PDB file of C-alpha atoms and ligand atoms in Angstrom:
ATOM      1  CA  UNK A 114      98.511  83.189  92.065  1.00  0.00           C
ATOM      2  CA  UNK A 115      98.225  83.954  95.686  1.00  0.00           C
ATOM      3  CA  UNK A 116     100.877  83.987  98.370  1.00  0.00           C
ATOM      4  CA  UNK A 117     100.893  84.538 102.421  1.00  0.00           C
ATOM      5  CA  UNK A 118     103.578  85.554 104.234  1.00  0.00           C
ATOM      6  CA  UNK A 119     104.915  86.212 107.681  1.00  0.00           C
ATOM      7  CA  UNK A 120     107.194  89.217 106.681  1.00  0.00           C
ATOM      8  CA  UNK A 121     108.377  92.510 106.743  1.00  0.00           C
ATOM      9  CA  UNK A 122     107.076  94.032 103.523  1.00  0.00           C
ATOM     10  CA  UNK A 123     110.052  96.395 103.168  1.00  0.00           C
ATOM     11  CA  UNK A 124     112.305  93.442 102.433  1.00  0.00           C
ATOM     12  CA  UNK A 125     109.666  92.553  99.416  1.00  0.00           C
ATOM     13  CA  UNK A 126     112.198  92.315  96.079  1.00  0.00           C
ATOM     14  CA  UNK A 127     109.274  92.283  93.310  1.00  0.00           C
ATOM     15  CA  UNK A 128     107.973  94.795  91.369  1.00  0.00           C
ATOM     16  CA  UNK A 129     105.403  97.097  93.694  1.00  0.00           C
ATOM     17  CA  UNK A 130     104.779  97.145  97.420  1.00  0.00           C
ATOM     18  CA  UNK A 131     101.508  98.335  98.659  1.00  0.00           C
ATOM     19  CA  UNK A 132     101.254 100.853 101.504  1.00  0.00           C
ATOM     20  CA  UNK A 133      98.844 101.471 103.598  1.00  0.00           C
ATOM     21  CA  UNK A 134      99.602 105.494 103.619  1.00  0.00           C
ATOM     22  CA  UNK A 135      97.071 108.527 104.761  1.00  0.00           C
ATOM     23  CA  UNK A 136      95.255 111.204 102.506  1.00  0.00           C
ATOM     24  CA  UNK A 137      98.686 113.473 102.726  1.00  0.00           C
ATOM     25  CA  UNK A 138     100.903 110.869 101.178  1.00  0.00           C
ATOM     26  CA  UNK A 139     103.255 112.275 103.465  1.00  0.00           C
ATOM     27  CA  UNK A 140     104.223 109.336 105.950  1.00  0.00           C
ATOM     28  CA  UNK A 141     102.976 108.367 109.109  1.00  0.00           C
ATOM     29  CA  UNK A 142     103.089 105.369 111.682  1.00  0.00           C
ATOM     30  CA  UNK A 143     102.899 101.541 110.912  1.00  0.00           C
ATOM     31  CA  UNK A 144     104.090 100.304 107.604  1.00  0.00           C
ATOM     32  CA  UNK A 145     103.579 103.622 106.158  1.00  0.00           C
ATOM     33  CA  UNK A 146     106.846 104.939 108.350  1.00  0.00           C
ATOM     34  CA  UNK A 147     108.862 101.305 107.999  1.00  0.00           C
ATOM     35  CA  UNK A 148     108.186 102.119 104.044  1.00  0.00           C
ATOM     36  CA  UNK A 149     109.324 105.401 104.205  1.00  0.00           C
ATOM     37  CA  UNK A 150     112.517 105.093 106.399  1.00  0.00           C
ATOM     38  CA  UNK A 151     113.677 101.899 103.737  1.00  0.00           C
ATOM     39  CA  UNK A 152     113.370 103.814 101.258  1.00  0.00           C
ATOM     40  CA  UNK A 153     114.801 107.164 102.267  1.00  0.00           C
ATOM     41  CA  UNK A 154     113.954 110.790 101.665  1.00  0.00           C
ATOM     42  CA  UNK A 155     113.524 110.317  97.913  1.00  0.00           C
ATOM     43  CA  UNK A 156     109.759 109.037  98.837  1.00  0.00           C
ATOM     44  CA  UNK A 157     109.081 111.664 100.290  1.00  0.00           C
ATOM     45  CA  UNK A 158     109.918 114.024  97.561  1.00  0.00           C
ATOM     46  CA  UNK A 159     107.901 112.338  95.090  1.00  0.00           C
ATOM     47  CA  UNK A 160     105.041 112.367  97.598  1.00  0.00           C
ATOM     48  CA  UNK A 161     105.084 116.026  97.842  1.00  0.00           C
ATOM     49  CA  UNK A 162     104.462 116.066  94.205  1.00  0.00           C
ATOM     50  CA  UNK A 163     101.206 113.993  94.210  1.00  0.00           C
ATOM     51  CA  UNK A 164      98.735 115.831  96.093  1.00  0.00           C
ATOM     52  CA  UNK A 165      97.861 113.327  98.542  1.00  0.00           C
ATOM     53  CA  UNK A 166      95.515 110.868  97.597  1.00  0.00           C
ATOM     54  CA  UNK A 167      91.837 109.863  98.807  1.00  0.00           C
ATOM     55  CA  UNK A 168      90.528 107.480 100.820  1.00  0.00           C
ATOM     56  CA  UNK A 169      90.145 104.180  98.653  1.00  0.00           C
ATOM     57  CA  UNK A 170      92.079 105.278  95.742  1.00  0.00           C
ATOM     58  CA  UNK A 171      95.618 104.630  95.163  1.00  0.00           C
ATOM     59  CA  UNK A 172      98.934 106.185  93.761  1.00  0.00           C
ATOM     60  CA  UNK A 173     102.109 105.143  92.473  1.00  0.00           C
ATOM     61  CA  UNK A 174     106.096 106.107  92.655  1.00  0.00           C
ATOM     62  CA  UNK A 175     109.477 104.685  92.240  1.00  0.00           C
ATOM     63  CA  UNK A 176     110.475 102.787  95.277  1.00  0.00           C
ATOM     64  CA  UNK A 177     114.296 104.794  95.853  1.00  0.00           C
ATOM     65  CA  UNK A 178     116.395 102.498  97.933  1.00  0.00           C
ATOM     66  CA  UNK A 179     113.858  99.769  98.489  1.00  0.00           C
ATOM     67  CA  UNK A 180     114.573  96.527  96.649  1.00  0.00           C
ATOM     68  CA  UNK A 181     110.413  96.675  95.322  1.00  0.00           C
ATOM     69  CA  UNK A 182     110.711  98.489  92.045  1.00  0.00           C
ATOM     70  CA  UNK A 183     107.591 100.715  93.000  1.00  0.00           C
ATOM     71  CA  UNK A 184     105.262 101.590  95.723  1.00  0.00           C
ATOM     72  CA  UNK A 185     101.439 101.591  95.439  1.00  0.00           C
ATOM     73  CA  UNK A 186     100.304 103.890  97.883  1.00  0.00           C
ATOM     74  CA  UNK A 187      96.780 103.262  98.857  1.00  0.00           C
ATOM     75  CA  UNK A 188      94.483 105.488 101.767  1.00  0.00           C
ATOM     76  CA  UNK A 189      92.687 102.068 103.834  1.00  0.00           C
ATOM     77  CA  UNK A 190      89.353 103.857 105.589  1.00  0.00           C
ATOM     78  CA  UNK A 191      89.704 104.182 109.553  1.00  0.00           C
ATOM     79  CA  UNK A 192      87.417 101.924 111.052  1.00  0.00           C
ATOM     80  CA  UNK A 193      84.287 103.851 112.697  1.00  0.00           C
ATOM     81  CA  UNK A 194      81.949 100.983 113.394  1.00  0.00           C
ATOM     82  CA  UNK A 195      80.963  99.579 109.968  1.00  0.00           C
ATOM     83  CA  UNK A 196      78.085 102.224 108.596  1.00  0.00           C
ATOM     84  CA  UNK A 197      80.562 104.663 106.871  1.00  0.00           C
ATOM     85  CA  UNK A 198      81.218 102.489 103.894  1.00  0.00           C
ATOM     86  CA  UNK A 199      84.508 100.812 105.857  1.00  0.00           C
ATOM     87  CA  UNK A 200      83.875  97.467 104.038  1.00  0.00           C
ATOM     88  CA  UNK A 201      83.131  99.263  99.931  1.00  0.00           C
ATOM     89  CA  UNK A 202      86.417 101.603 100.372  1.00  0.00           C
ATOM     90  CA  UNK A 203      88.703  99.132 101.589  1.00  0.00           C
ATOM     91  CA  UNK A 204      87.819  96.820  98.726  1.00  0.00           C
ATOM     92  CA  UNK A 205      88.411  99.805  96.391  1.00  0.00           C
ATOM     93  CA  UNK A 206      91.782  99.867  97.941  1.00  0.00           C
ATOM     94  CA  UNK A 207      92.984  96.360  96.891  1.00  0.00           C
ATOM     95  CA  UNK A 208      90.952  97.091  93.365  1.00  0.00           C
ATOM     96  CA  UNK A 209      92.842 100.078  92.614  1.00  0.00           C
ATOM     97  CA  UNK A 210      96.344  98.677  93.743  1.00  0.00           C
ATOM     98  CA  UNK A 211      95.539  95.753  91.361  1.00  0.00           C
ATOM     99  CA  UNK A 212      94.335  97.998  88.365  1.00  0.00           C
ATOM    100  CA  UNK A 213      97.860  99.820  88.662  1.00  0.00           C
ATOM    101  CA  UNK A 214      99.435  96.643  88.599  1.00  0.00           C
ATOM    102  CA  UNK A 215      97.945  95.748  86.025  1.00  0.00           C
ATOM    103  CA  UNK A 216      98.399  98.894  83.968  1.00  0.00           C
ATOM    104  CA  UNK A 217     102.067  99.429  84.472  1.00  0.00           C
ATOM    105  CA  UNK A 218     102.118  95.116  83.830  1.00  0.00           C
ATOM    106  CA  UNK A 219     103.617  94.077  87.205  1.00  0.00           C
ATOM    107  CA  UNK A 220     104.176  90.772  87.413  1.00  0.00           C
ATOM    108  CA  UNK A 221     104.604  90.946  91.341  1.00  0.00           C
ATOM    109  CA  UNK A 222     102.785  93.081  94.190  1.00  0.00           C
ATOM    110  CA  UNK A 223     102.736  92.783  97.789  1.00  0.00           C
ATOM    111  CA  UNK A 224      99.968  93.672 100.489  1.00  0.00           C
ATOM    112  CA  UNK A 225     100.155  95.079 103.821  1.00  0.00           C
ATOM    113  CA  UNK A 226      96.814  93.956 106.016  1.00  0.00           C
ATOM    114  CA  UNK A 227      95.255  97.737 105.257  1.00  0.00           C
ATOM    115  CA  UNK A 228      93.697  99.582 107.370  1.00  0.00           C
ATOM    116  CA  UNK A 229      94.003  96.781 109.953  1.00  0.00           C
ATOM    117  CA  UNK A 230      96.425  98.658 112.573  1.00  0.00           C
ATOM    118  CA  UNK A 231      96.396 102.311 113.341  1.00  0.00           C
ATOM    119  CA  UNK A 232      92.699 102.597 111.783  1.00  0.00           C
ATOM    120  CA  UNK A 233      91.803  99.523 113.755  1.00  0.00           C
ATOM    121  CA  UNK A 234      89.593  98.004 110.898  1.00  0.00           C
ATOM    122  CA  UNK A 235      88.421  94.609 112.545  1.00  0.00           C
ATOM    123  CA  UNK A 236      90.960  91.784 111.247  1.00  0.00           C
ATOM    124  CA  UNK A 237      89.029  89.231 110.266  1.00  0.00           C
ATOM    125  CA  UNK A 238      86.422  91.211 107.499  1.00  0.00           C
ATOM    126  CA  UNK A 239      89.752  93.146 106.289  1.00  0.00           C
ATOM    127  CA  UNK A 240      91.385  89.581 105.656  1.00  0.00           C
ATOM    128  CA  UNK A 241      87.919  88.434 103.476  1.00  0.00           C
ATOM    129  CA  UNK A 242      87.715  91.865 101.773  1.00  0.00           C
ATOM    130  CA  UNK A 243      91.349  91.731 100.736  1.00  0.00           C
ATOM    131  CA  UNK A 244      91.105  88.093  99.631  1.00  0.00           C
ATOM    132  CA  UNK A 245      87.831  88.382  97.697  1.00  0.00           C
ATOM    133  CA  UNK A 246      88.756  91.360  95.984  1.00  0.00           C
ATOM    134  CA  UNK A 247      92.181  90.537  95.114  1.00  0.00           C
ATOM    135  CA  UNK A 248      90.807  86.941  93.636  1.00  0.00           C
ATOM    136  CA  UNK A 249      88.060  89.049  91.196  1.00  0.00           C
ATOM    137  CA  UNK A 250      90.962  90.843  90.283  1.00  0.00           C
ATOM    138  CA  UNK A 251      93.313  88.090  89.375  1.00  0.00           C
ATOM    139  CA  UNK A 252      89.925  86.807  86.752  1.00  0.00           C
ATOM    140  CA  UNK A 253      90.982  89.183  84.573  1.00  0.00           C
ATOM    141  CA  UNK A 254      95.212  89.073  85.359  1.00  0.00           C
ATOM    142  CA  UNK A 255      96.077  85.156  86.246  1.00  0.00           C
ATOM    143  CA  UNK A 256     100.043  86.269  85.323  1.00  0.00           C
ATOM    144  CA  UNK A 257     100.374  88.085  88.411  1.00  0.00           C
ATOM    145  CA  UNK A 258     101.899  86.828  91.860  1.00  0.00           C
ATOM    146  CA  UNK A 259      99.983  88.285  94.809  1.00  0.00           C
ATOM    147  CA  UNK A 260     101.902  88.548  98.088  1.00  0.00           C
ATOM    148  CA  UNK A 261     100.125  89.388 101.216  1.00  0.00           C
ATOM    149  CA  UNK A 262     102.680  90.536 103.689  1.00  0.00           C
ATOM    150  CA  UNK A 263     101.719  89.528 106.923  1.00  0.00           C
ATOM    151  CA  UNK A 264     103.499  91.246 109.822  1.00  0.00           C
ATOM    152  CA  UNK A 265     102.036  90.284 113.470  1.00  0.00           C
ATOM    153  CA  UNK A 266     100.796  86.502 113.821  1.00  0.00           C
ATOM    154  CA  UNK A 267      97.231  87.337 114.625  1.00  0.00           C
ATOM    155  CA  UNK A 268      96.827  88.519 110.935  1.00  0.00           C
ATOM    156  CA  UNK A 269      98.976  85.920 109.829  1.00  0.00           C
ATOM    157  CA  UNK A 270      96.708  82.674 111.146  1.00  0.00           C
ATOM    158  CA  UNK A 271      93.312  84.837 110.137  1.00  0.00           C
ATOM    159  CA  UNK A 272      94.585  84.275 106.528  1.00  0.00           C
ATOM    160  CA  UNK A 273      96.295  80.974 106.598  1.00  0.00           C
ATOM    161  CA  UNK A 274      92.605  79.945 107.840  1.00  0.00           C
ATOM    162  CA  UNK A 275      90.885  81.814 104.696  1.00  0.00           C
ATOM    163  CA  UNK A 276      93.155  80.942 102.299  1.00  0.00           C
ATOM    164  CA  UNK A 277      94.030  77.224 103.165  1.00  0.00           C
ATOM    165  CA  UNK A 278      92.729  76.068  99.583  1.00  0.00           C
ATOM    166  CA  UNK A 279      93.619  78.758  97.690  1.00  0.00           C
ATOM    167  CA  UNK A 280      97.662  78.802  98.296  1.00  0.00           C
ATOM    168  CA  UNK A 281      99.615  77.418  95.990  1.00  0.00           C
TER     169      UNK A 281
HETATM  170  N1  LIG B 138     105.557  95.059 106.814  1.00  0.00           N
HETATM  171  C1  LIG B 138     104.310  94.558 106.650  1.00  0.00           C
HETATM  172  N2  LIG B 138     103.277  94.929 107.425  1.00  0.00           N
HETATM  173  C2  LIG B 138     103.524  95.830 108.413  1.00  0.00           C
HETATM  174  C3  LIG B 138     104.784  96.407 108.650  1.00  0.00           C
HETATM  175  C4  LIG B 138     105.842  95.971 107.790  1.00  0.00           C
HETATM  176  N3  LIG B 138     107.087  96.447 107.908  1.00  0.00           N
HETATM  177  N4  LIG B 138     104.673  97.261 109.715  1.00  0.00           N
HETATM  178  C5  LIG B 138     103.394  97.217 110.115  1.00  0.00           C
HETATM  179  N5  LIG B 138     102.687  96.356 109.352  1.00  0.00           N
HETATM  180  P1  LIG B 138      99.197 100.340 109.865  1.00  0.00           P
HETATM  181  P2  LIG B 138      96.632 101.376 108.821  1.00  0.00           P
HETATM  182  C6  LIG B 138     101.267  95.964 109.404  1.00  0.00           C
HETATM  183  O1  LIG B 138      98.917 100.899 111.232  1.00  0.00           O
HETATM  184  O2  LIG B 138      95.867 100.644 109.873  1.00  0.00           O
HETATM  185  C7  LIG B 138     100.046 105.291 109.330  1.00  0.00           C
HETATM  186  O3  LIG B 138     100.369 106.269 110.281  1.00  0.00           O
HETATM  187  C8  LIG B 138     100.540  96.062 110.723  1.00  0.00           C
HETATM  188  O4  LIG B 138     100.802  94.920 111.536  1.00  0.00           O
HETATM  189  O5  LIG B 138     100.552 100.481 109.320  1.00  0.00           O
HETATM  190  O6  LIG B 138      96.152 101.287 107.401  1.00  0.00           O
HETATM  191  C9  LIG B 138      99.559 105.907 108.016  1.00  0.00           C
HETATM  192  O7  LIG B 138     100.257 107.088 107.715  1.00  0.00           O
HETATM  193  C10 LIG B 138      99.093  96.073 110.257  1.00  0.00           C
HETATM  194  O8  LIG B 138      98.616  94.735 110.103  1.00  0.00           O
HETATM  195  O9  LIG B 138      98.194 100.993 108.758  1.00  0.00           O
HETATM  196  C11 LIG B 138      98.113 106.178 108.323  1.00  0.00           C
HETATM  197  O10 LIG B 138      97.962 107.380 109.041  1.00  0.00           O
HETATM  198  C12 LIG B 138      99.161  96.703 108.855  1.00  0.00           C
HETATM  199  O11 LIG B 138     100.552  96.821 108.558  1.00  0.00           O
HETATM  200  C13 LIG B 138      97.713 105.009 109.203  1.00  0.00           C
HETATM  201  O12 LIG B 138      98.933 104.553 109.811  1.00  0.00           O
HETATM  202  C14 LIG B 138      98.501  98.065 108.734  1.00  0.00           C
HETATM  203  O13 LIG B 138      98.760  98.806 109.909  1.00  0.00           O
HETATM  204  C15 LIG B 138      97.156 103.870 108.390  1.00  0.00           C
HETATM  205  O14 LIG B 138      96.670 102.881 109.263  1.00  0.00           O
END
């Protein structure tokens, strides 16, 4: 089942959050830093030990001191105009988060809007790439509650307007 939000993501008490991280792994800006500075140094340290990651794939750790058990950390694709496979690689993004889910058997996961701040992918097609993708996904896992965290309004209305007949 699908869920919106109007929340800070950090405060997210299920099983995985989803971050919207860069190729190191190794914290940034955005939700990426709010993650990291909830959850403390320990995040970090695991992070070192994971290579970084690449752009449309995802990774997983323990979440430290956040109340989410775990953190799916995901690379979103920085927005360059729409001809360098922006739209394919942030659907992998919400695919892969969803096959960890689904492999470790999460029975929660939260969203951030990937991709949509610092790599300034346009709001709108991010919000119809995360919900299309995310509802193929739950075909095959209907046991799962989907969260998408919404943090600034403009994001927030873009999906209450996609998802009006989908929420629960
Ligand atoms: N909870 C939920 N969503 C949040 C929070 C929060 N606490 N804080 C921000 N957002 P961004 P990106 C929203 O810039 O565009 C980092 O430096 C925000 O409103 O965090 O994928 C990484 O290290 C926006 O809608 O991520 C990368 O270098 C969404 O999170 C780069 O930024 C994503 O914005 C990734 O850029």
């Amino acid at each position: 089942m699908i869920h919106l939000e109007l929340s800070d993501i950090t405060k997210f008490t299920g099983d995985a959050i989803v971050n919207a991280a860069n190729r190191s792994l190794l914290g940034g800006g955005g939700v990426d830093g709010a993650i990291h500075r909830a959850a403390g140094f320990g995040l970090l340290e695991e992070c070192k030990t994971l290579g970084g990651c690449a752009t449309g794939d995802a990774k997983l750790t323990g979440g430290h001191k956040l109340p989410a058990k775990y953190v799916i950390h995901t690379v979103g694709p920085v927005w360059q105009g729409g001809n360098h496979d922006e739209a394919e690689l942030l659907a992998s993004c919400y695919r892969r988060c969803m096959e960890i889910a689904s492999e470790h058997k999460f029975r929660s996961i939260a969203f951030p809007n990937i991709s949509t701040g610092i790599y300034r992918f346009p709001k709108e097609l991010a919000a119809e790439i995360a919900i299309s993708t995310v509802k193929e996904a739950l075909l095959d896992l209907p046991a799962i509650e989907v969260y998408f965290s919404c943090f600034d309004e403009e994001n927030y209305r873009i999906y209450v307007g996609l998802l009006k007949d989908a929420l629960d």
